[in-house]
Amino acid sequence: MALLLAPYNEAMRLGMGYTQQLCVNDVVRRPGGLRASEKDLRSVDTTKGLSVRGSAEEPGVLSQPSGTVVKRNGEGGQADVSALTITCAAIGGGGEANAHFVDSTKFIQSDARYSILVKVTNQKLVADDVTEFTPISNVPASQFNDVYGDCFISGFMEGGVLSALVLKSLVDQNDKKVIGGGLNINVDVKVATVKGEAAGKKVDEKKEKHELTTITISWSGGGDIKPNDIKEWDIPTLTKVAMEFPDKVALCPQRTYAILTKYSSLHYEIAGIYTSSLLDSYTEYKAMWAELNEAIKEVDRGTSKLRRREGSEKLSSYGNLVKADYDTRMVKYNKIKTAIERSTEFNGQITLEEPLPPNEVEPYPADSFGLDKAARDCRFEMIKIVREVNEVTADPKVATDPYRNWRYLSPHVFRLLVPADKEHLPSIEEIAKMKSDLEAKIQDRKERDALKDTNLSLEKQLSDQHEKHGVDTQQSAASEAKEKELIDKLNEKDNALKEGNAKFEEMQKSIETQAAAATDSSKRITELEGKYAEAKQAESNIRERVTQAEQGLQAARSEAEQARRERDSIRAGSDDGPDLAIYNITWGGRQLLGEASAEAQIRQFAQGCWGFTYSNDFFGCDPKPGQRKDGMIVYRKRGGRVVVLTGSESSQSAFQ
């Protein structure tokens, strides 16, 4: 069976609970309630199949996938993206996970993307005898995932991971197609060889100045992998470093992943797939929000004109479905809220979040006010996605709910509501009419040229006849007068013909311009047909996922029964114990439980029910100088419930 892995963090401990983030220590112990330690780890065979976020790799110790990246989660899936990625992006904070080394804005705006990923596994460390679940007394069932998580850390992987991403951008957007395909890297896994090239088709040397190449690299294990002779990163240096990375990891390995074991058969893999799709939607909304703000500036400057999109029956039907789902959730919310308010046992202990109102699914006006409302609604949809991530983190089973479809508006549907450029694309019928008019004008031009040739021939015949035959003065004068009259008429016809030719050339240029626009329209129609085919395929994939989710409902029911039993076991726990039990003290990713000075400080403040500020002075250390840190304290007073205090640096809290 493939293992479930999570990116390693220095605060991780054997037996610690986990669910997209770290939970309390020693939730699972050795038989007899003995705490697990590093001595309980043993090395096992690493040639068995592994799984990162549910995707199986080939057996072996070296993995070197590389290739072009189309979407953000195409890069994030290899670099271990979790729900934490979206949360950190929403609040503007950085993270320690491997996937956070990429600027998502630069990623979206780049024209060519290429990724290199090298994974080396030296050994797998597991603790087979850490199997006894040790619940904390008086933990409510509603806080089970918050306190224990949905799985625990049962071992670690040692080795190294090298991630590199090359982004190439053009300032002049008209040259995008020229730069595409300019990067090429070949990988030979058997001999651990990586070859890279960079090339671009350029018409002149001046356009080379408009290119921007960004290379981002992150690694764990192998020590200092950058040789002293390398001053800056480029494709050749990436090739050299990637080729030498496995040998350096063999000399200097470090822990790269934590091995996770589930408390029960939770759908963790499906939750990973769902959060990956949420990341796609969040990234698209983020890019759309930037485009809307730029469009507002252009409209204010008068450099852009927009047209309001037309509504349709399908959009109205879609909006009705979204509104009906919201009304249903509001009815359930009000019923639960009323029941909690009437209850004496749970009143004040359970916090409900009111459902967020849906989008109206109506096209926005084509002016600054409409664009501003669209930008605000875009940001609101991003907030909905972040809330959905939090709900998946609290309960991964929501990812298998086949009826959970309208928590946020699809970015593809939202784009149909945003005002478009005023440029009008001709329909297929208009293109056919322009072609017919063009053929008629060409035929008219041919007839005019034939008439001109006839007039020139007649003029030549008259001239020849005048030279061959002599006439008297009177006849000659009459003949010259007739000849002059005929020449004047011919000149008038010639002038009229020239004027007609000028008008025809002007009309021909206009027709050529319209024909070019028609060609572009045909191309866009072809692209829309391709997108429609992709949408049909996506619909088929969704139906398949729904079928899989329905198959997992029976397993989910058995899991609910197991959770109920665990809840009953927790509620039946004894109230005997010390006056104050401290289960976890974490500051800036460092575990302080067991350090005398920190425990004494926490115990004194907790017994006195004093307030405090999350700071280095309070915890007595600074594990990450110059960085913003988060803290968490989990404790319980005898006869009371478990209290979890969390906060960021400089925020305030108080013991209860």
XYZ file of C-alpha atoms in Angstrom:
656
model
C 0.000 0.000 0.000
C 1.368 3.423 -0.928
C 2.417 5.690 1.921
C 0.882 9.075 2.674
C 3.529 11.799 3.031
C 3.594 15.463 4.094
C 6.471 17.999 3.649
C 8.792 17.921 6.658
C 8.812 20.720 9.228
C 11.277 21.090 12.093
C 8.435 21.168 14.640
C 7.213 17.677 13.651
C 7.481 14.937 16.290
C 6.810 11.207 16.262
C 3.223 10.490 17.390
C 2.056 14.094 16.731
C -1.403 14.685 15.225
C -1.667 16.246 11.750
C -4.329 17.618 9.394
C -2.871 20.045 6.851
C -1.144 21.582 9.893
C 0.516 20.444 13.139
C -1.630 19.410 16.134
C -0.887 18.257 19.711
C 2.135 16.102 20.641
C 2.080 12.435 21.732
C -1.473 11.767 20.603
C -0.310 8.248 19.623
C 2.154 6.440 21.902
C 3.822 3.104 22.504
C 1.891 0.399 24.377
C 1.446 1.311 28.016
C 1.195 5.061 27.308
C 4.963 5.465 26.800
C 5.939 8.502 24.705
C 7.570 7.789 21.353
C 11.135 8.986 20.776
C 13.769 8.992 18.037
C 15.118 5.677 19.411
C 11.900 3.959 18.302
C 12.622 4.633 14.614
C 14.092 1.908 12.423
C 15.208 1.925 8.781
C 13.247 -0.145 6.227
C 13.504 -0.878 2.508
C 13.065 2.283 0.382
C 12.374 0.463 -2.910
C 8.678 0.097 -2.083
C 6.225 2.426 -3.840
C 5.716 5.816 -2.212
C 2.900 8.320 -2.559
C 3.048 12.097 -2.177
C -0.489 13.542 -1.804
C -1.853 10.276 -3.181
C 0.118 10.081 -6.489
C 2.170 6.885 -6.859
C 5.796 7.095 -8.030
C 7.933 4.427 -9.661
C 9.868 2.242 -7.179
C 13.382 3.496 -6.485
C 15.292 6.198 -4.680
C 15.663 8.812 -7.458
C 12.878 10.751 -9.199
C 13.581 13.519 -11.775
C 10.385 14.709 -13.525
C 10.668 17.818 -15.716
C 8.580 19.553 -18.364
C 6.506 22.568 -19.315
C 3.903 23.811 -16.814
C 0.474 25.026 -17.968
C -1.362 25.660 -14.677
C -0.241 26.708 -11.220
C -1.181 23.336 -9.715
C 0.908 21.621 -12.433
C 3.936 23.007 -10.635
C 2.372 22.804 -7.192
C 1.421 19.138 -7.505
C 5.099 18.228 -7.738
C 6.226 20.762 -5.136
C 3.743 19.533 -2.477
C 0.915 22.095 -2.465
C -1.655 21.726 0.313
C -4.623 23.786 1.447
C -2.159 25.938 3.389
C -0.931 27.389 0.049
C -4.266 29.143 -0.615
C -4.588 30.365 2.971
C -1.116 31.930 2.986
C -1.757 33.552 -0.405
C -5.018 35.011 0.900
C -3.434 36.715 3.930
C -0.255 37.708 2.083
C 2.042 35.674 4.333
C 4.895 33.360 3.442
C 5.170 29.738 4.445
C 7.704 27.045 5.059
C 6.204 24.464 2.708
C 8.157 23.611 -0.451
C 5.434 24.932 -2.733
C 5.634 28.527 -1.441
C 8.824 29.464 -3.257
C 6.898 30.557 -6.387
C 5.345 34.009 -6.897
C 1.869 33.144 -8.221
C 1.446 36.556 -9.908
C 4.669 36.172 -11.900
C 3.629 32.601 -12.727
C 0.314 33.711 -14.258
C 1.880 36.612 -16.219
C 4.751 34.517 -17.682
C 4.617 33.346 -21.301
C 6.755 30.187 -21.057
C 7.234 27.996 -17.974
C 9.460 25.013 -17.278
C 10.018 23.057 -14.075
C 12.729 20.689 -12.848
C 12.198 18.464 -9.799
C 14.784 16.036 -8.365
C 13.786 13.809 -5.416
C 16.331 11.560 -3.686
C 15.345 9.096 -0.941
C 18.160 7.633 1.177
C 16.172 5.795 3.824
C 12.721 5.396 5.357
C 12.413 5.546 9.157
C 9.282 4.067 10.777
C 8.091 3.240 14.308
C 5.918 0.118 14.073
C 5.090 -0.076 17.786
C 3.676 3.484 18.069
C 0.038 2.382 17.826
C -1.813 3.349 21.031
C -4.179 6.326 20.639
C -4.109 8.462 23.824
C -7.090 10.851 23.961
C -7.171 13.961 26.129
C -9.969 14.124 28.664
C -12.997 16.372 28.034
C -12.199 17.199 24.393
C -15.548 17.853 22.620
C -16.227 15.844 19.465
C -16.573 19.103 17.533
C -12.899 19.883 18.295
C -11.562 16.430 17.383
C -9.867 17.536 14.123
C -8.657 20.808 15.659
C -6.906 18.998 18.540
C -5.897 15.598 17.129
C -6.054 16.065 13.348
C -7.176 13.227 11.057
C -3.867 11.318 11.095
C -0.589 11.127 13.042
C 3.139 11.121 12.255
C 4.453 7.539 12.285
C 7.858 7.978 10.612
C 10.087 10.079 8.353
C 11.769 9.972 4.929
C 15.404 11.085 4.610
C 17.050 12.304 1.420
C 16.761 15.546 -0.536
C 14.480 17.512 -2.862
C 15.541 20.039 -5.518
C 12.831 22.212 -7.145
C 13.538 24.728 -9.920
C 11.118 26.795 -12.010
C 12.068 28.878 -15.086
C 9.618 31.654 -16.092
C 10.078 33.609 -19.336
C 8.030 36.756 -19.999
C 7.727 39.358 -22.760
C 6.975 43.032 -22.213
C 5.646 43.235 -25.794
C 2.664 40.900 -25.700
C 2.524 40.718 -29.528
C 5.592 38.441 -29.520
C 4.192 35.769 -27.266
C 3.980 33.117 -29.977
C 7.563 33.724 -30.951
C 8.960 32.912 -27.540
C 6.867 29.732 -27.006
C 8.890 26.539 -27.072
C 12.147 28.351 -26.480
C 13.108 26.103 -23.529
C 14.065 22.453 -23.783
C 15.413 20.104 -21.119
C 16.080 16.368 -21.531
C 16.287 14.056 -18.518
C 17.874 10.587 -18.391
C 16.840 9.093 -15.027
C 19.051 6.026 -15.327
C 22.282 7.997 -15.309
C 20.855 11.034 -13.480
C 21.609 13.345 -16.396
C 19.794 16.625 -17.040
C 20.391 18.596 -20.225
C 18.970 22.067 -20.830
C 18.740 24.510 -23.692
C 17.288 27.984 -24.118
C 16.474 29.349 -27.573
C 14.116 31.938 -29.039
C 13.008 32.859 -32.550
C 13.754 36.583 -32.888
C 13.206 38.800 -35.921
C 15.643 41.496 -34.816
C 18.138 42.001 -32.001
C 16.182 44.921 -30.536
C 13.345 42.716 -29.256
C 15.801 40.721 -27.142
C 15.788 43.586 -24.621
C 12.064 43.060 -23.937
C 12.494 39.539 -22.513
C 12.483 38.792 -18.770
C 13.685 35.436 -17.428
C 13.069 34.482 -13.779
C 14.722 31.362 -12.325
C 13.602 30.249 -8.866
C 15.328 27.352 -7.089
C 14.753 25.746 -3.693
C 16.315 22.649 -2.160
C 16.562 20.608 1.021
C 19.424 18.205 1.658
C 22.815 18.093 -0.015
C 24.246 21.036 1.950
C 25.549 23.960 -0.130
C 24.861 22.763 -3.685
C 25.941 25.988 -5.439
C 29.628 25.890 -6.505
C 31.778 28.945 -5.843
C 32.360 29.577 -9.571
C 28.621 30.134 -10.188
C 27.723 33.831 -9.855
C 24.091 33.631 -11.034
C 21.592 30.943 -11.968
C 20.966 30.051 -15.617
C 20.068 26.941 -17.640
C 23.658 25.513 -17.795
C 24.171 25.973 -14.032
C 20.804 24.328 -13.306
C 21.903 21.397 -15.496
C 25.161 21.022 -13.589
C 23.593 21.345 -10.127
C 20.714 18.932 -10.880
C 23.183 16.333 -12.205
C 25.376 16.526 -9.066
C 22.513 16.793 -6.551
C 22.003 13.005 -5.867
C 25.694 12.560 -4.981
C 25.613 15.517 -2.570
C 22.433 14.235 -0.914
C 24.163 10.895 -0.310
C 26.814 12.777 1.716
C 24.459 15.212 3.469
C 20.840 13.941 3.670
C 18.071 15.465 5.745
C 14.456 14.720 6.501
C 12.205 15.619 3.592
C 8.807 14.113 4.415
C 6.820 12.890 7.406
C 5.031 9.548 7.051
C 1.353 9.892 7.995
C -0.970 7.177 9.295
C -4.715 7.802 9.450
C -6.815 7.300 12.559
C -9.429 5.771 10.304
C -9.978 5.435 6.565
C -10.510 9.159 5.860
C -10.599 10.382 2.241
C -7.328 12.295 2.502
C -6.325 11.697 -1.137
C -9.650 13.040 -2.439
C -9.244 16.099 -0.199
C -5.860 16.716 -1.846
C -7.441 16.593 -5.314
C -10.184 18.992 -4.191
C -7.744 21.516 -2.680
C -5.728 21.368 -5.910
C -8.826 22.397 -7.898
C -9.472 25.154 -5.343
C -5.936 26.424 -5.948
C -6.640 26.597 -9.709
C -9.812 28.640 -9.141
C -8.138 30.945 -6.604
C -5.226 31.649 -8.971
C -7.583 32.412 -11.882
C -9.604 34.812 -9.720
C -6.401 36.505 -8.537
C -5.275 37.107 -12.138
C -8.785 38.274 -13.115
C -8.825 40.742 -10.199
C -5.582 42.331 -11.458
C -7.008 42.543 -15.014
C -10.168 44.274 -13.752
C -8.190 46.916 -11.870
C -6.092 47.595 -14.983
C -9.262 47.838 -17.098
C -10.691 50.436 -14.687
C -7.593 52.612 -15.198
C -7.826 52.304 -19.003
C -11.520 53.259 -19.017
C -10.819 56.266 -16.789
C -8.039 57.402 -19.153
C -10.309 56.940 -22.178
C -7.939 54.475 -23.857
C -10.401 51.576 -23.814
C -14.057 51.080 -24.681
C -16.113 48.177 -23.395
C -19.440 46.594 -24.204
C -21.788 44.872 -21.797
C -22.167 41.158 -22.345
C -25.602 39.890 -23.239
C -27.501 37.754 -20.758
C -28.849 34.351 -21.686
C -31.373 31.810 -20.494
C -28.536 29.481 -19.438
C -27.005 32.162 -17.220
C -30.363 32.837 -15.582
C -30.883 29.120 -14.967
C -27.390 28.850 -13.510
C -28.048 31.798 -11.189
C -31.309 30.234 -10.004
C -29.473 27.030 -9.035
C -26.881 29.021 -7.073
C -29.590 31.051 -5.291
C -31.631 27.904 -4.452
C -28.581 26.239 -2.889
C -27.874 29.354 -0.796
C -31.493 29.492 0.436
C -31.308 25.822 1.452
C -28.091 26.367 3.414
C -29.553 29.445 5.136
C -32.572 27.414 6.309
C -30.262 24.764 7.806
C -28.065 27.454 9.378
C -31.017 29.158 11.069
C -32.337 25.833 12.426
C -28.963 24.862 13.915
C -28.440 28.366 15.319
C -31.845 28.288 17.023
C -31.159 24.829 18.470
C -27.799 25.938 19.913
C -29.280 29.081 21.442
C -31.962 27.012 23.165
C -29.475 24.398 24.399
C -27.913 24.863 27.837
C -25.126 22.349 27.177
C -23.643 23.720 23.941
C -24.603 27.407 24.103
C -21.429 29.476 23.857
C -19.220 26.475 23.008
C -20.041 26.140 19.305
C -19.430 28.917 16.768
C -21.315 28.836 13.455
C -20.328 30.656 10.284
C -23.197 32.139 8.317
C -23.220 31.123 4.602
C -21.830 33.820 2.330
C -24.318 35.315 -0.184
C -23.956 34.118 -3.804
C -23.164 36.125 -6.916
C -26.209 37.495 -8.750
C -24.948 35.914 -12.034
C -25.888 38.964 -14.127
C -23.612 40.751 -16.642
C -21.915 43.847 -15.190
C -22.432 47.325 -16.759
C -19.724 48.403 -19.243
C -18.438 51.392 -17.248
C -16.184 52.192 -14.304
C -18.950 51.430 -11.790
C -19.626 48.023 -13.299
C -15.914 47.182 -13.391
C -15.506 48.271 -9.755
C -18.386 46.022 -8.655
C -16.921 43.152 -10.682
C -13.539 43.623 -8.944
C -15.161 43.622 -5.498
C -17.211 40.515 -6.349
C -14.044 38.863 -7.665
C -12.302 39.487 -4.343
C -15.379 38.165 -2.501
C -15.246 34.908 -4.497
C -11.592 34.525 -3.408
C -12.752 34.872 0.222
C -15.315 32.101 -0.375
C -12.571 29.802 -1.690
C -10.447 30.470 1.416
C -13.422 29.578 3.641
C -13.922 26.356 1.655
C -10.245 25.507 2.249
C -10.756 25.979 5.993
C -13.763 23.650 5.944
C -11.799 20.963 4.064
C -8.998 21.312 6.624
C -11.461 20.880 9.501
C -13.236 17.920 7.863
C -11.633 16.319 4.734
C -14.836 14.335 4.128
C -16.563 17.410 2.660
C -14.454 16.832 -0.469
C -16.512 13.671 -1.160
C -19.888 15.429 -0.874
C -21.477 15.177 -4.385
C -23.969 17.978 -3.609
C -21.377 20.562 -2.523
C -21.346 22.456 -5.831
C -22.204 26.113 -5.218
C -19.900 27.292 -2.431
C -18.291 29.749 -4.889
C -18.907 30.832 -8.491
C -16.776 29.134 -11.138
C -14.178 31.594 -12.539
C -15.140 30.525 -16.079
C -18.744 31.585 -15.463
C -17.631 34.808 -13.720
C -15.597 35.775 -16.815
C -18.809 35.592 -18.885
C -20.249 38.389 -16.720
C -17.316 40.827 -17.072
C -17.626 43.539 -19.811
C -15.720 42.717 -23.011
C -13.877 44.852 -25.590
C -16.114 46.866 -27.907
C -14.570 45.264 -30.998
C -17.301 43.469 -33.002
C -16.379 40.132 -34.555
C -18.317 39.332 -37.772
C -20.508 36.243 -37.839
C -20.162 33.430 -40.397
C -23.035 34.923 -42.448
C -21.325 38.353 -42.477
C -18.069 36.744 -43.584
C -19.873 35.014 -46.505
C -21.515 38.328 -47.551
C -18.152 40.171 -47.476
C -16.659 37.452 -49.665
C -19.553 37.748 -52.174
C -19.219 41.567 -52.318
C -15.487 41.266 -52.872
C -15.978 38.881 -55.840
C -18.569 41.267 -57.389
C -16.195 44.241 -57.095
C -13.364 42.265 -58.674
C -15.639 41.386 -61.643
C -16.606 45.075 -62.022
C -12.906 46.008 -62.096
C -12.301 43.516 -64.925
C -15.154 45.034 -66.985
C -13.752 48.568 -66.491
C -10.304 47.424 -67.658
C -11.863 45.869 -70.791
C -13.702 49.173 -71.627
C -10.476 51.105 -71.223
C -8.683 48.779 -73.660
C -11.511 49.267 -76.218
C -11.251 53.075 -76.045
C -7.483 52.989 -76.529
C -7.879 50.730 -79.575
C -10.461 53.100 -81.142
C -8.208 56.100 -80.534
C -5.305 54.329 -82.293
C -7.487 53.459 -85.318
C -8.548 57.106 -85.773
C -4.954 58.282 -85.578
C -3.818 55.771 -88.236
C -6.672 56.695 -90.559
C -5.801 60.407 -90.333
C -2.198 59.712 -91.319
C -3.023 57.480 -94.335
C -5.689 59.604 -96.087
C -5.187 63.225 -97.195
C -8.175 65.595 -97.057
C -8.781 69.162 -98.020
C -8.592 72.000 -95.570
C -12.328 72.167 -94.936
C -12.709 68.419 -94.568
C -9.527 68.311 -92.510
C -10.872 71.019 -90.184
C -14.206 69.202 -89.815
C -12.371 65.921 -89.253
C -10.076 67.516 -86.689
C -13.092 69.010 -84.894
C -14.787 65.599 -84.749
C -11.541 63.988 -83.740
C -11.031 66.575 -80.961
C -14.620 66.028 -79.775
C -14.055 62.255 -79.703
C -10.750 62.671 -77.842
C -12.422 64.939 -75.257
C -15.099 62.317 -74.694
C -12.442 59.646 -74.369
C -10.561 61.820 -71.872
C -13.757 62.303 -69.850
C -14.318 58.552 -69.826
C -10.689 57.991 -68.883
C -10.925 60.469 -66.002
C -14.143 58.828 -64.825
C -12.417 55.447 -65.088
C -9.452 56.667 -63.009
C -11.793 58.056 -60.365
C -13.650 54.732 -60.318
C -10.358 52.858 -60.039
C -9.317 55.002 -57.062
C -12.626 54.317 -55.317
C -12.305 50.612 -56.160
C -8.784 50.434 -54.674
C -10.039 52.148 -51.512
C -12.924 49.672 -51.296
C -10.522 46.767 -51.950
C -8.295 47.836 -49.028
C -11.363 48.047 -46.797
C -12.459 44.578 -47.924
C -8.968 43.175 -47.275
C -9.094 44.623 -43.753
C -12.511 43.060 -43.194
C -11.266 39.751 -44.623
C -8.341 39.770 -42.153
C -10.790 40.399 -39.313
C -12.937 37.552 -40.639
C -9.910 35.237 -40.610
C -9.199 36.157 -36.976
C -12.864 35.511 -36.199
C -12.634 32.053 -37.771
C -9.599 31.302 -35.621
C -11.455 32.438 -32.489
C -14.430 30.268 -33.441
C -12.063 27.298 -33.761
C -10.584 28.089 -30.325
C -14.091 28.291 -28.804
C -14.963 24.908 -30.317
C -11.800 23.470 -28.708
C -12.727 24.964 -25.329
C -16.235 23.509 -25.683
C -14.718 20.056 -26.240
C -12.533 20.561 -23.143
C -15.628 21.569 -21.140
C -17.418 18.386 -22.237
C -14.415 16.331 -21.146
C -14.337 18.177 -17.799
C -18.045 17.401 -17.330
C -17.319 13.713 -17.958
C -14.502 13.803 -15.386
C -16.799 15.448 -12.820
C -19.441 12.772 -13.353
C -16.790 10.117 -12.797
C -15.695 11.824 -9.556
C -19.310 11.958 -8.361
C -19.630 8.208 -8.998
C -16.481 7.586 -6.972
C -17.794 9.815 -4.175
C -21.078 7.889 -4.027
C -19.137 4.664 -3.697
C -17.342 6.131 -0.678
C -20.535 7.145 1.171
C -20.882 3.757 2.833
C -17.303 3.962 4.102
C -18.018 7.499 5.367
C -20.986 6.227 7.404
C -18.825 3.616 9.115
C -16.232 6.332 9.809
C -18.929 8.495 11.423
C -19.878 5.612 13.695
C -16.198 5.174 14.660
C -15.948 8.939 15.387
C -19.041 8.674 17.598
C -17.482 5.879 19.570
C -14.271 7.869 20.010
C -16.319 10.862 21.162
C -18.112 8.720 23.751
C -14.744 7.398 24.891
C -13.390 10.949 25.261
C -16.463 12.156 27.188
C -16.147 9.177 29.530
C -12.523 10.160 30.371
C -11.586 10.683 33.987
C -11.307 14.091 35.573
C -8.458 12.875 37.802
C -5.087 14.428 37.085
C -2.902 17.389 37.948
C -4.313 20.832 38.615
C -2.904 22.047 35.286
C -1.909 19.783 32.348
C 0.039 21.364 29.448
C -0.092 19.365 26.206
C 1.635 21.611 23.688
C 3.742 24.815 23.535
C 4.792 25.867 20.013
C 6.424 29.188 19.039
C 7.600 29.924 15.490
C 7.544 26.209 14.567
C 9.675 25.235 17.606
C 8.314 22.860 20.229
C 8.973 24.274 23.740
C 7.165 21.560 25.720
C 9.759 20.059 28.050
C 11.830 23.244 28.403
C 11.706 24.231 32.066
C 11.737 28.008 31.664
C 8.966 28.051 29.046
C 6.746 25.607 30.971
C 7.206 27.557 34.216
C 6.225 30.810 32.469
C 3.097 29.251 30.899
C 2.096 27.482 34.131
C 2.373 30.701 36.186
C 0.250 32.712 33.708
C -2.323 29.899 33.313
C -2.819 29.395 37.047
C -3.275 33.123 37.523
C -5.596 33.429 34.446
C -3.429 36.331 33.270
C -3.381 37.968 29.859
C -0.254 37.921 27.682
C 1.190 39.014 24.310
C 2.600 36.562 21.756
C 6.274 37.617 21.687
C 9.842 36.353 21.985
C 10.021 37.698 25.566
C 6.958 35.711 26.649
C 8.171 32.399 25.159
C 11.825 33.056 26.099
C 13.318 32.449 22.622
C 13.418 33.698 19.005
C 13.500 30.597 16.714
C 13.169 32.661 13.505
C 14.856 36.068 13.812
C 13.430 38.705 11.522
C 10.324 36.625 10.635
C 6.731 36.870 11.817
C 5.922 33.890 14.055
C 2.793 32.070 15.223
C 2.245 30.429 18.628
C -0.038 27.731 20.029
C -0.698 26.610 23.644
C -2.900 23.593 24.521
C -3.726 23.007 28.215
C -6.468 21.792 30.566
C -7.266 22.550 34.190
C -8.531 19.722 36.331
C -12.253 19.229 35.894
C -12.326 21.620 32.931
C -12.188 21.309 29.174
C -9.167 21.437 26.834
C -8.322 24.991 25.814
C -6.437 25.763 22.574
C -4.882 29.271 22.346
C -3.410 30.376 19.008
C -2.181 33.728 17.760
C 0.368 35.617 15.666
C 3.269 37.706 16.924
C 2.220 40.944 18.729
C -1.399 39.704 19.157
C -2.869 39.393 22.666
C -4.724 36.607 24.460
C -5.560 35.448 28.006
C -5.706 32.199 29.940
C -9.120 31.021 31.133
